[in-house]
Amino acid sequence: MTISAPAVKQRINSIDVLRGIVMIIMALDHIRDYLHIHGADEDPTNITTTTPALFFTRFITHYCAPIFVFLSGTSIYLQALRKSKKELSVFLLKRGLWLMLAEIVIVNLLMTFNPLYNFLILQVIWVIGLSMVLMAAIVFLPFRVIFWLAIVMVFTHNWFDRFSYPNPFQVPFWYGLLHQQSFFQYNKTHFVGVMYPLIPWVGVMMLGYCLGAWYQPNANALKRQKKLLYLGIAVIVFFIVLRYGNVYGDPSKWSFQPKGTIFTIISFINVAKYPPSLLYLCITLGPALVMLSLLERTRAGWTNIVSVYGRVPFYYYLWHFFLAHLITVIFFFASGKGTKDIIDVNVPFLFRPQHWGFPLWVIYLVWMGLIIVLYPICKRYDNYKMNNKKWWLSYL
């Protein structure tokens, strides 16, 4: 399959709306990290200690990263419709390097409020940037080769789990960058945490790139909606069948739980994100494809609001971290904490002691307030982008 001739730039509303939804949900997870009473000392997916409310608060945010990376790939294909491969490659290389630098310098500062950068956290912006650098070369490959490389990477990478290291602090640096969540100490006071290894995230971006072919200007919208719906349902069914077999696709196995049906369901859908297992990608991207189909048919007023967040994702990303952490500082001092409590060696975020925080209902209230505050900020920037063609806007 070949890429069609250059086309006029035109945003696809269903993609913006879906991206906006996951951006909104993403803020919930980060507010939970900062302010929940167990945000720094317990894993909400640990079936022995979690509650259904806490688990599903975490689980719904699992959709954010894979959809964000997947749609980044789709956006790359849509850019290929109006740029030569050389132009696209140069842009991807520069934007990818910029995102990697921004993750290290800007995002880490906003996340931790630590100007000494004692703990660098390499997360989704890092892996998107690194994947874009690779995509700068990958876009020159034939379309079918890109598709099958992505399929092989996504479907087979769990086979390498058998080579994973039991201690994340003992993982070789190269293997940590490629496949296993890991931590490295490069001097007495500074660490790096690779939270998002490259594989299979670059494969997810490549699959998103391939999906972009369904959004070419001459594509039949009704056929696309049906294909998205059927493919999404097929991926969900594939997840159920493969997960039920307990043979392959995730490092952990599910089991019937003595605490009741809801915990058995939790066990069944509790799949690995770091790195994302095949089953994790199926249970997140399958519903995402269904949502893309349904959103394309939706003409509700709420989509106009949500799409604002989706049209300025990186700008939103930076602002939401800054405001979420600023709110944490306010809560920190309001709860009686002092300067001696700002640093907790067990937590990478300043102003967030390990055994401190608030109930889940407070987290939801703060999250909703944050989303409301972010809307005019994002709306104003979105309007600025639409009315200006400055080169640097494509990087923010």
Coordinates of C-alpha atoms in Angstrom, one line a residue:
M1 CA 0.0 0.0 0.0
T2 CA 1.3 3.4 -0.9
I3 CA 0.8 6.8 0.7
S4 CA -1.4 9.1 -1.3
A5 CA -0.4 12.5 -2.6
P6 CA 0.0 15.4 -0.2
A7 CA -3.3 16.7 1.2
V8 CA -4.5 19.8 3.0
K9 CA -4.1 19.7 6.7
Q10 CA -7.3 18.8 8.4
R11 CA -7.9 17.6 12.0
I12 CA -9.9 14.5 12.6
N13 CA -12.4 15.2 15.4
S14 CA -12.8 11.6 16.6
I15 CA -9.0 11.3 17.1
D16 CA -8.9 14.6 19.0
V17 CA -11.9 13.6 21.2
L18 CA -10.4 10.2 22.1
R19 CA -7.0 11.8 22.8
G20 CA -8.8 14.4 24.9
I21 CA -10.6 11.7 26.9
V22 CA -7.4 9.9 27.8
M23 CA -5.7 13.2 28.7
I24 CA -8.5 13.9 31.1
I25 CA -8.3 10.4 32.6
M26 CA -4.5 10.6 32.9
A27 CA -4.7 13.6 35.3
L28 CA -6.7 11.3 37.7
D29 CA -3.8 8.9 38.0
H30 CA -1.3 11.6 38.7
I31 CA -3.5 13.3 41.3
R32 CA -3.8 9.9 42.9
D33 CA 0.0 9.6 42.9
Y34 CA 0.4 13.0 44.6
L35 CA -2.5 13.1 47.0
H36 CA -3.9 9.6 47.8
I37 CA -3.1 8.3 51.3
H38 CA -1.6 5.2 49.7
G39 CA -0.3 6.8 46.5
A40 CA 3.4 6.4 47.6
D41 CA 3.4 3.2 49.6
E42 CA 1.0 0.7 48.0
D43 CA 0.4 -0.6 44.5
P44 CA -3.3 -0.1 43.5
T45 CA -3.1 -3.2 41.3
N46 CA -1.9 -5.4 44.1
I47 CA -4.9 -7.7 44.5
T48 CA -4.1 -8.6 48.1
T49 CA -4.2 -5.0 49.4
T50 CA -6.3 -3.0 46.9
T51 CA -10.1 -2.3 46.9
P52 CA -12.3 -2.4 43.8
A53 CA -12.7 1.4 43.8
L54 CA -8.9 1.9 44.0
F55 CA -8.1 -0.7 41.5
F56 CA -10.5 0.6 38.8
T57 CA -9.4 4.1 39.5
R58 CA -5.9 2.9 38.4
F59 CA -7.2 0.5 35.7
I60 CA -9.1 3.2 33.7
T61 CA -5.9 5.2 33.5
H62 CA -4.1 2.2 31.8
Y63 CA -5.8 3.4 28.6
C64 CA -3.9 6.6 28.5
A65 CA -0.3 5.7 27.5
P66 CA -1.1 3.1 24.8
I67 CA -3.8 5.2 23.2
F68 CA -1.5 8.3 23.3
V69 CA 1.4 6.4 21.7
F70 CA -0.9 4.7 19.2
L71 CA -2.5 7.9 18.1
S72 CA 0.9 9.6 17.8
G73 CA 1.6 7.0 15.2
T74 CA -1.6 7.8 13.4
S75 CA -0.7 11.5 13.4
I76 CA 2.6 10.7 11.8
Y77 CA 0.8 9.0 8.9
L78 CA -1.5 11.9 8.5
Q79 CA 1.5 14.2 8.3
A80 CA 2.9 11.9 5.7
L81 CA 0.0 12.8 3.5
R82 CA 1.2 16.4 3.2
K83 CA 5.0 16.0 3.6
S84 CA 7.6 14.3 1.6
K85 CA 9.3 11.4 3.3
K86 CA 12.4 13.4 3.7
E87 CA 10.6 16.3 5.3
L88 CA 8.7 14.0 7.6
S89 CA 11.9 12.2 8.6
V90 CA 13.7 15.4 9.5
F91 CA 10.6 16.6 11.5
L92 CA 10.4 13.3 13.4
L93 CA 14.0 13.3 14.2
K94 CA 14.0 16.9 15.6
R95 CA 10.7 16.5 17.4
G96 CA 11.7 13.2 18.9
L97 CA 15.0 14.6 20.2
W98 CA 13.1 17.6 21.6
L99 CA 10.6 15.4 23.4
M100 CA 13.4 13.3 25.0
L101 CA 15.2 16.5 26.1
A102 CA 11.9 17.9 27.4
E103 CA 11.2 14.7 29.4
I104 CA 14.5 15.0 31.1
V105 CA 14.6 18.8 31.8
I106 CA 11.1 20.1 31.9
V107 CA 8.7 17.2 32.7
N108 CA 11.0 15.8 35.5
L109 CA 11.2 19.2 37.1
L110 CA 7.4 19.7 37.0
M111 CA 6.8 16.1 38.3
T112 CA 9.3 16.3 41.2
F113 CA 9.8 20.0 41.9
N114 CA 13.4 18.9 42.5
P115 CA 15.9 21.3 40.7
L116 CA 18.8 18.9 41.6
Y117 CA 17.2 16.1 39.5
N118 CA 18.2 13.4 42.0
F119 CA 15.8 11.0 40.3
L120 CA 15.2 11.2 36.6
I121 CA 12.1 9.4 35.5
L122 CA 11.9 8.4 31.8
Q123 CA 8.2 7.9 31.0
V124 CA 5.8 8.2 28.1
I125 CA 7.2 11.5 26.6
W126 CA 10.6 9.9 26.6
V127 CA 9.5 6.8 24.8
I128 CA 7.4 8.7 22.3
G129 CA 10.4 10.9 21.5
L130 CA 12.7 7.9 21.2
S131 CA 10.1 6.1 19.0
M132 CA 9.8 9.2 16.8
V133 CA 13.6 9.2 16.3
L134 CA 13.4 5.6 15.1
M135 CA 10.3 6.4 13.0
A136 CA 12.4 9.0 11.2
A137 CA 14.1 6.0 9.6
I138 CA 11.1 3.6 9.6
V139 CA 8.9 5.8 7.4
F140 CA 11.2 5.0 4.5
L141 CA 10.3 1.3 4.7
P142 CA 7.4 -0.1 2.6
F143 CA 4.1 0.1 4.4
R144 CA 3.6 -3.7 4.6
V145 CA 7.1 -4.1 6.2
I146 CA 6.2 -1.5 8.9
F147 CA 3.0 -3.3 9.6
W148 CA 4.5 -6.8 10.0
L149 CA 7.5 -5.5 12.0
A150 CA 5.0 -3.9 14.4
I151 CA 2.9 -7.1 14.6
V152 CA 6.0 -9.3 15.3
M153 CA 7.2 -6.9 18.0
V154 CA 3.9 -6.6 19.8
F155 CA 3.0 -10.3 19.6
T156 CA 6.4 -11.8 20.4
H157 CA 8.1 -9.5 22.9
N158 CA 6.6 -11.3 25.9
W159 CA 8.7 -14.3 24.9
F160 CA 11.7 -12.4 26.2
D161 CA 10.2 -12.0 29.7
R162 CA 12.1 -15.2 30.5
F163 CA 15.3 -13.3 30.3
S164 CA 14.1 -10.5 32.7
Y165 CA 16.1 -9.8 35.8
P166 CA 14.4 -10.3 39.2
N167 CA 16.0 -7.2 40.7
P168 CA 15.3 -4.0 38.6
F169 CA 18.4 -2.4 40.0
Q170 CA 20.6 -5.1 38.4
V171 CA 19.3 -4.8 34.9
P172 CA 22.0 -3.9 32.3
F173 CA 21.4 -0.4 31.0
W174 CA 20.9 -1.4 27.4
Y175 CA 18.3 -4.1 28.4
G176 CA 16.5 -1.6 30.6
L177 CA 16.2 0.8 27.7
L178 CA 14.9 -1.9 25.5
H179 CA 12.6 -4.2 27.4
Q180 CA 12.5 -4.1 31.3
Q181 CA 11.5 -1.4 33.7
S182 CA 14.7 -0.7 35.6
F183 CA 16.6 1.7 37.8
F184 CA 20.2 2.9 37.6
Q185 CA 22.4 4.8 40.1
Y186 CA 25.0 6.8 38.3
N187 CA 26.5 8.5 41.4
K188 CA 25.9 8.6 45.1
T189 CA 22.9 10.8 45.0
H190 CA 21.4 10.5 41.5
F191 CA 19.3 7.8 39.9
V192 CA 17.5 7.1 36.6
G193 CA 14.3 5.1 36.3
V194 CA 13.4 3.7 32.9
M195 CA 9.6 3.3 33.4
Y196 CA 8.9 3.0 29.7
P197 CA 11.3 0.7 27.8
L198 CA 11.3 1.0 24.1
I199 CA 9.8 -2.4 23.2
P200 CA 7.0 -2.8 22.4
W201 CA 6.1 1.0 22.5
V202 CA 7.7 1.7 19.2
G203 CA 5.7 -1.2 17.8
V204 CA 2.5 0.4 19.1
M205 CA 3.4 3.7 17.4
M206 CA 4.0 1.7 14.1
L207 CA 0.6 0.1 14.4
G208 CA -1.0 3.5 14.9
Y209 CA 0.9 4.7 11.8
C210 CA -0.6 1.9 9.8
L211 CA -4.1 2.7 11.1
G212 CA -3.6 6.1 9.6
A213 CA -4.2 4.6 6.1
W214 CA -7.9 4.3 7.0
Y215 CA -8.1 8.0 7.4
Q216 CA -6.9 9.0 3.9
P217 CA -9.0 11.8 2.4
N218 CA -10.6 9.4 -0.1
A219 CA -11.5 6.7 2.4
N220 CA -15.1 5.7 2.9
A221 CA -16.1 6.9 6.4
L222 CA -18.8 4.3 6.9
K223 CA -16.6 1.5 5.9
R224 CA -13.9 2.9 8.2
Q225 CA -16.3 3.0 11.2
K226 CA -17.3 -0.6 10.6
K227 CA -13.7 -1.8 10.3
L228 CA -12.7 0.0 13.4
L229 CA -15.7 -1.5 15.3
Y230 CA -15.2 -5.0 14.1
L231 CA -11.4 -4.9 14.6
G232 CA -11.8 -3.5 18.1
I233 CA -14.3 -6.2 19.1
A234 CA -12.0 -8.9 17.6
V235 CA -9.1 -7.6 19.7
I236 CA -11.2 -7.7 22.8
V237 CA -12.3 -11.2 22.1
F238 CA -8.7 -12.2 21.4
F239 CA -7.8 -10.8 24.8
I240 CA -10.5 -12.8 26.6
V241 CA -9.6 -16.1 24.9
L242 CA -5.8 -15.7 25.3
R243 CA -6.1 -14.5 28.9
Y244 CA -8.5 -17.3 29.8
G245 CA -5.9 -19.8 28.6
N246 CA -3.3 -18.5 31.0
V247 CA -0.5 -19.6 28.7
Y248 CA 1.1 -16.5 27.0
G249 CA 0.7 -12.8 26.7
D250 CA 1.4 -11.5 30.3
P251 CA 3.9 -12.3 33.0
S252 CA 1.2 -13.0 35.6
K253 CA -1.6 -15.5 35.5
W254 CA -5.2 -14.9 36.7
S255 CA -7.1 -17.1 39.1
F256 CA -10.4 -17.4 40.9
Q257 CA -10.4 -15.3 44.0
P258 CA -11.9 -16.4 47.4
K259 CA -12.9 -12.7 48.0
G260 CA -15.6 -12.9 45.4
T261 CA -16.5 -12.4 41.7
I262 CA -15.3 -8.8 41.6
F263 CA -11.8 -9.8 42.7
T264 CA -11.8 -12.6 40.1
I265 CA -12.6 -10.0 37.5
I266 CA -9.8 -7.9 38.8
S267 CA -7.4 -10.8 38.6
F268 CA -8.5 -11.5 35.0
I269 CA -7.9 -7.9 33.8
N270 CA -4.9 -7.1 36.0
V271 CA -2.2 -7.2 33.3
A272 CA 1.3 -5.8 33.1
K273 CA 2.0 -2.2 32.0
Y274 CA 5.8 -2.1 32.6
P275 CA 6.6 -3.0 29.9
P276 CA 3.1 -3.3 28.4
S277 CA 2.3 -7.0 27.8
L278 CA 0.5 -8.2 24.7
L279 CA -2.7 -8.7 26.8
Y280 CA -2.3 -5.2 28.2
L281 CA -2.2 -3.7 24.7
C282 CA -5.2 -5.8 23.7
I283 CA -7.4 -4.8 26.6
T284 CA -6.5 -1.1 26.0
L285 CA -6.3 -0.7 22.2
G286 CA -9.3 -3.0 21.5
P287 CA -11.7 -0.6 23.3
A288 CA -9.8 2.3 21.8
L289 CA -10.7 1.1 18.3
V290 CA -14.3 0.7 19.3
M291 CA -14.3 4.2 20.7
L292 CA -12.8 5.6 17.5
S293 CA -15.7 4.1 15.6
L294 CA -18.4 5.3 17.9
L295 CA -16.9 8.8 18.3
E296 CA -16.9 9.3 14.6
R297 CA -20.7 9.0 14.7
T298 CA -21.1 11.1 17.8
R299 CA -22.3 14.7 17.4
A300 CA -22.7 15.7 21.0
G301 CA -21.8 19.1 22.5
W302 CA -19.4 17.5 25.1
T303 CA -17.1 16.4 22.3
N304 CA -16.3 20.0 21.4
I305 CA -15.1 20.5 25.0
V306 CA -13.1 17.3 25.3
S307 CA -11.5 17.8 21.9
V308 CA -9.9 21.0 23.1
Y309 CA -7.7 18.9 25.5
G310 CA -6.9 16.5 22.7
R311 CA -5.7 19.2 20.2
V312 CA -3.0 20.5 22.6
P313 CA -1.8 17.2 24.3
F314 CA 1.8 18.1 25.1
Y315 CA 0.9 21.6 26.3
Y316 CA -1.8 20.1 28.5
Y317 CA 0.6 17.5 29.7
L318 CA 3.1 20.1 31.0
W319 CA 0.4 22.2 32.6
H320 CA -1.4 19.4 34.3
F321 CA 1.8 18.2 36.0
F322 CA 2.6 21.7 37.2
L323 CA -0.8 22.4 38.6
A324 CA -1.2 18.9 40.1
H325 CA 2.1 19.3 42.0
L326 CA 1.3 22.9 42.9
I327 CA -2.0 21.7 44.4
T328 CA -0.1 19.1 46.3
V329 CA 2.2 21.8 47.8
I330 CA -0.9 23.7 49.0
F331 CA -2.4 20.6 50.6
F332 CA 1.0 19.7 52.1
F333 CA 1.2 23.0 54.1
A334 CA -2.5 23.1 54.8
S335 CA -2.3 19.7 56.5
G336 CA 0.3 21.0 58.9
K337 CA 3.4 19.7 57.2
G338 CA 6.6 21.8 57.4
T339 CA 9.8 22.4 55.6
K340 CA 11.4 19.4 57.4
D341 CA 8.9 17.1 55.6
I342 CA 9.5 18.4 52.1
I343 CA 12.0 15.7 51.2
D344 CA 11.2 12.0 51.7
V345 CA 14.0 9.8 50.4
N346 CA 11.5 7.0 49.6
V347 CA 9.5 9.3 47.2
P348 CA 10.9 11.1 44.1
F349 CA 8.4 13.9 44.5
L350 CA 9.1 16.8 46.8
F351 CA 6.2 17.9 49.1
R352 CA 4.8 14.4 49.0
P353 CA 5.8 12.3 52.1
Q354 CA 5.4 8.6 51.9
H355 CA 2.7 8.0 54.5
W356 CA 0.6 11.1 53.8
G357 CA -2.5 11.9 51.8
F358 CA -6.2 11.8 51.5
P359 CA -9.1 9.5 50.8
L360 CA -10.1 8.5 47.3
W361 CA -13.2 10.9 47.2
V362 CA -10.8 13.8 47.7
I363 CA -8.8 12.7 44.8
Y364 CA -11.8 12.7 42.5
L365 CA -12.8 16.2 43.7
V366 CA -9.3 17.6 43.1
W367 CA -9.2 15.9 39.7
M368 CA -12.4 17.4 38.5
G369 CA -11.3 20.9 39.7
L370 CA -8.0 20.5 37.9
I371 CA -9.8 19.6 34.6
I372 CA -12.0 22.6 34.9
V373 CA -9.1 24.9 35.5
L374 CA -7.1 23.5 32.6
Y375 CA -9.9 24.0 30.0
P376 CA -9.5 27.8 29.5
I377 CA -5.7 27.4 29.5
C378 CA -5.9 24.8 26.7
K379 CA -8.7 26.6 24.9
R380 CA -6.7 29.8 24.7
Y381 CA -3.6 28.0 23.4
D382 CA -5.6 26.0 20.9
N383 CA -7.1 29.3 19.5
Y384 CA -3.6 30.7 19.3
K385 CA -2.3 27.7 17.4
M386 CA -5.2 27.9 14.9
N387 CA -4.5 31.5 14.2
N388 CA -0.7 31.4 14.0
K389 CA 1.7 29.3 11.9
K390 CA 4.9 29.8 13.8
W391 CA 7.3 26.9 13.4
W392 CA 7.8 26.3 17.1
L393 CA 4.1 25.5 17.7
S394 CA 4.5 22.1 16.1
Y395 CA 6.9 21.2 19.0
L396 CA 4.6 22.3 21.9

